[in-house]
Amino acid sequence: MSHDPQPVPPEAPRHPLGAPTARREGRAKVTGAARYAAEHAPPHRVHAWPVPATVARGRITSVDTTDALALPGVHAVLTHENAPRLEPPEDPAVAVLQGPAVPHRGWYVALAVADTLESARAAAEAVRLTYAAEEHDVTLTPDHPGLYLPKEVNGGYPGTRERGDFDAAYAGALVTVDATYTLTALHNHPMEPHAATAWWDGGHLTVHDSTQGSTKARDDLAALFGLDRRDVTVVSEHVGGGFGSKGTLRPQAVLAAMAARVTGRPVTLALPRREMPAVVGHRAPTVQRVRLGAGADGVLTALAHEVVTHTSTVKEFVEQAAVPARVMYTSPHSRTVHRVVALDVPSPSWMRAPGEAPGMYALESAMDELAVLLDLDPVELRLRNEPATEPDTGRPFSSRGLTRALREGADRFGWRPRDPRPGVRRDGDLLLGTGVAAATYPVLIFPSSAEAHAAPDGGFRVRINATDIGTGARTVLGQIAAEALGVPEERVRVEIGRSDLPDAFLAGGSSGTASWGWAVHKACRALREDLSNRQHPLPREGLAVAADTREEIAAGSPYARHAFGAHFAEVQVDTVTGEVRVRRMLGMFAAGRILNPRTARSQFIGGMAMGIGMALTEHSTMDPVVGGFTERDLASYHVPVCADVHTIEAHWLDEGDPHLNPMGSKGIGEIGIVGAAAAVGNAVHHALGVRLRTLPLTPDAVLPHLP
Amino acid sequence: MKPFAYLRPDTVDEAVRARAAHPGAAFLGGGTNLVDLMKLGACAPDLLIDVGRLPLDRIEELPDGGLRIGATVRNSDLAAAPVVQERYPVLSQALLAGASGQLRNAATTGGNLLQRTRCAYFQDVSTPCNKREPGSGCPAVEGVHRDLAVLGHSAHCVATHPSDLAVALAALDAAVEATGPDGARTVPVTALHRLPGEHPERDTVLEPGELITAVRLPPPPPLAHGRYRKARDRASYAFALVSVAALLEVRDGVVHHAALAYGGLAHRPWRATAAEEALRGAPATADTFGRAADAELSAARPLRDNGFKVPLARRLTVSVLGALAARHR
């Protein structure tokens, strides 16, 4: 029995797949010709500006829009009293303006619509709302009485898994680590804020939306407004980043569509940057306790990863931070548990590598602690804990390149010789250190459909509702099509980013290229077959072939399929100020076949830079007094800037895995951030000689531990 | 954001007259802070008087060996001016430690000094703030205040002044020239910014309607070395957790002249007179520098979450003075 997809036949030319093809829309983007959601200006378009709630919990007791409506150019003010009623949504976070309840600070309570952006903003500020505020609880503590065990965590994984007898194995272990790691909330902050331009044409709703998936956005909007999905078109031709926060329908699309219905005009709404942390999701804060038990050889006998996190009262979203511990290492006795409490906070959601990014920070820091205890090289410790099969399922790995990634990464980085003693390398006032951490991310793949078309002039066209959120998806799909068709890439036009194209999964879970590419490959192969069997010239309208991958995906795989990687970092700790900077960083990835080295490198180093932010600079405070996030602009929420990212390199193994998809690729959008913060944190320990277990490592955190 | 009128006068007199005639007006320099605050609703002038293009964009060398910097000289131009780099390196370093290249290209000398605190509550009109709305309260005292003041704050306000430039100017004994309806006057930079006391709504001693036209620098102490150092959360585009501007002259191993100012600690750039007192005539050793910092910082009253600023300021002081002293050896 084999569920494996057919690999690319050997006769196919290696070019163009695997070539560093430049982005197809690169010129349009750098010249400003590319249009983003808020830049579509149909005739008579008006602008909207939202009003966020100013209490952290309570009810709206009165609404007065008189002053707002009296301002010049104002068309409407929507509140829960007059906004169109929506069908109950799958995601309660988009049920905006449907009732007086305020579940968290920043929840949208009104929307002003006016001729200009400025008038809309003035009107929004003139809306008078009163609230009956209730006492709020926004503070996550590891012993919060409201903590409970969720059945499932994000990704559909079970909340709790037990294998063997952890307690006994841990009690009997020769060497143990018991450490707790604490991460603040983190925010996605894509460069393009969440924005939408919507209009109604009779009963048909069209929305230009900044989303990671317009098929799903269309289906969700249709459900909310009680429409047939054929009566909704969602377009997302260019999207300026998402990092997960645009993976689900967001309030901008719903509010713009409501406002367009009420005013009869096209409406543009771009969410203000400062309001994004409250309404577009965030990475939930976590408190993670990791316990490792090992023998003198460093081989793990017991592993427990217990995660405490928060969700909102709006919906349950549980960051699956303990899940990677089910994949990574030999662990005959294992316990992985999530506990969550619903607080009066904004709803957390997906942020680049949900689960893996925070979870691998904790697990890979604990592995480093174990290596130090055993006086064992941390690369060697990981090599000794390579499992023969996936620990949690016993399934064989389709491929597992961690050993090679660690070894080759160590060679390229110059890991050895390494003096393991912490706190001894000096460069003037600076203490220097190096750190390593492993990375993993699952291979996810979802059904998609595509159409391939041949024109009589020798040109080809591929149509699929994929989304390019800056990753290079459009370009790589062109390469996949060209290879499957056996034609030069220039002869293939790629149409993506519209919900009236063949349905496809969203750009999330690092699944895009695999999911879309498979459908594109299948359609192109079938078209090529049809063309080769054809006796007559093509008709004027050409020849189109449609394909979808439902069957192939439903067949599943008997293999455990994951990408792996290894991060190496060198840091400096300023002994005067406690400032930590990354001097150089190297990532070595085992992610199947790399289809475009140019766009892949960008994904890898982008993830690594985001990991530097997670380790060192990105700090979010949940204000216990007013009950909202404090750092809400790019001046105070410190994503790393160029000066924080010095030498950064990404490399990859040439990994052949026949059990993935016809291209042989694994997803690469997220693995770059996984483990990156741990490598930096481990390097800080090596430099400083003190283990700091709360991120980010800003000067105030480091200062008390300086020599 | 409420509608506002815009005026671009050609002369200082015209600007000052326009301001006097419109109590709700505000002067606009580079706009890098004021425009943000208008968008946030934290400031709502009904008239903007754009002084950013007044003919005050020259850097003049004065007969006494000092420098007169026009109020509209852009931060990036000032930082790059050879006379500044050569004779007042601490000033150039402070400027380059601030903001980002784009912001420095727009920000003016006068505007930089008059920028407002970045306290989150001041910027969020849905929360109380005594500086924005006198008498409404200060949530920062109990709330989020890691970045806020440890020196000179009051029960009414714990904000810090965000400027790097002002810290260097305080150490350099600079003075601002201001023109108002009642004529021109000169105010030492160290006396320009106020402590919050009971009136945190007033950042400076300037009267409403007074316009900064220039900053005047005395000649640099001839044998002193200067340095600006800033500790921050990320390597660029971040406000100071603590910064220090220092000038030091050592003769025969003894401190002959010292000037020291801190940023990030208080509602104003903090000229460390107690530290200077302890330095003068003392041996130029790490011990002395530490004692000098202690003399200044013993007055600190940290809040729950910003106590780290005190040891950070001390370490910066010892390090910067030590490096400057080493240059005299």
mmCIF file of C-alpha atoms in Angstrom, chain A residues 401-413 437-439 563-568 585-591 604 608 649-654 671-672 674:
data_model
loop_
_atom_site.group_PDB
_atom_site.id
_atom_site.type_symbol
_atom_site.label_atom_id
_atom_site.label_comp_id
_atom_site.label_asym_id
_atom_site.label_seq_id
_atom_site.Cartn_x
_atom_site.Cartn_y
_atom_site.Cartn_z
ATOM 1 C CA GLY A 401 17.239 15.723 8.713
ATOM 2 C CA LEU A 402 17.941 16.988 12.206
ATOM 3 C CA THR A 403 21.206 15.097 12.618
ATOM 4 C CA ARG A 404 22.568 16.375 9.342
ATOM 5 C CA ALA A 405 21.294 19.890 9.985
ATOM 6 C CA LEU A 406 23.022 19.960 13.358
ATOM 7 C CA ARG A 407 26.274 18.540 11.992
ATOM 8 C CA GLU A 408 26.494 20.603 8.835
ATOM 9 C CA GLY A 409 25.226 23.712 10.585
ATOM 10 C CA ALA A 410 27.886 23.288 13.284
ATOM 11 C CA ASP A 411 30.581 22.967 10.617
ATOM 12 C CA ARG A 412 29.482 26.023 8.700
ATOM 13 C CA PHE A 413 29.083 28.105 11.844
ATOM 14 C CA ALA A 437 18.881 25.006 19.248
ATOM 15 C CA ALA A 438 16.905 22.657 17.058
ATOM 16 C CA ALA A 439 13.830 23.522 15.006
ATOM 17 C CA ALA A 563 10.736 19.757 8.588
ATOM 18 C CA PHE A 564 13.721 20.138 10.890
ATOM 19 C CA GLY A 565 16.478 22.634 11.396
ATOM 20 C CA ALA A 566 19.255 23.879 13.612
ATOM 21 C CA HIS A 567 20.059 27.439 14.678
ATOM 22 C CA PHE A 568 23.468 28.669 15.759
ATOM 23 C CA MET A 585 23.307 33.725 13.311
ATOM 24 C CA LEU A 586 23.191 30.693 11.073
ATOM 25 C CA GLY A 587 20.241 28.462 10.316
ATOM 26 C CA MET A 588 20.562 25.071 8.644
ATOM 27 C CA PHE A 589 17.294 23.592 7.479
ATOM 28 C CA ALA A 590 16.109 20.208 6.305
ATOM 29 C CA ALA A 591 12.875 21.044 4.555
ATOM 30 C CA PHE A 604 14.184 31.519 6.536
ATOM 31 C CA MET A 608 15.168 33.985 12.203
ATOM 32 C CA GLU A 649 22.764 33.140 7.059
ATOM 33 C CA ALA A 650 20.333 30.443 6.055
ATOM 34 C CA HIS A 651 21.407 27.194 4.435
ATOM 35 C CA TRP A 652 19.607 23.985 3.670
ATOM 36 C CA LEU A 653 20.230 20.362 3.027
ATOM 37 C CA ASP A 654 19.467 18.768 -0.270
ATOM 38 C CA ILE A 671 10.420 26.921 10.731
ATOM 39 C CA GLY A 672 12.827 29.876 10.588
ATOM 40 C CA VAL A 674 11.208 27.916 15.624
#
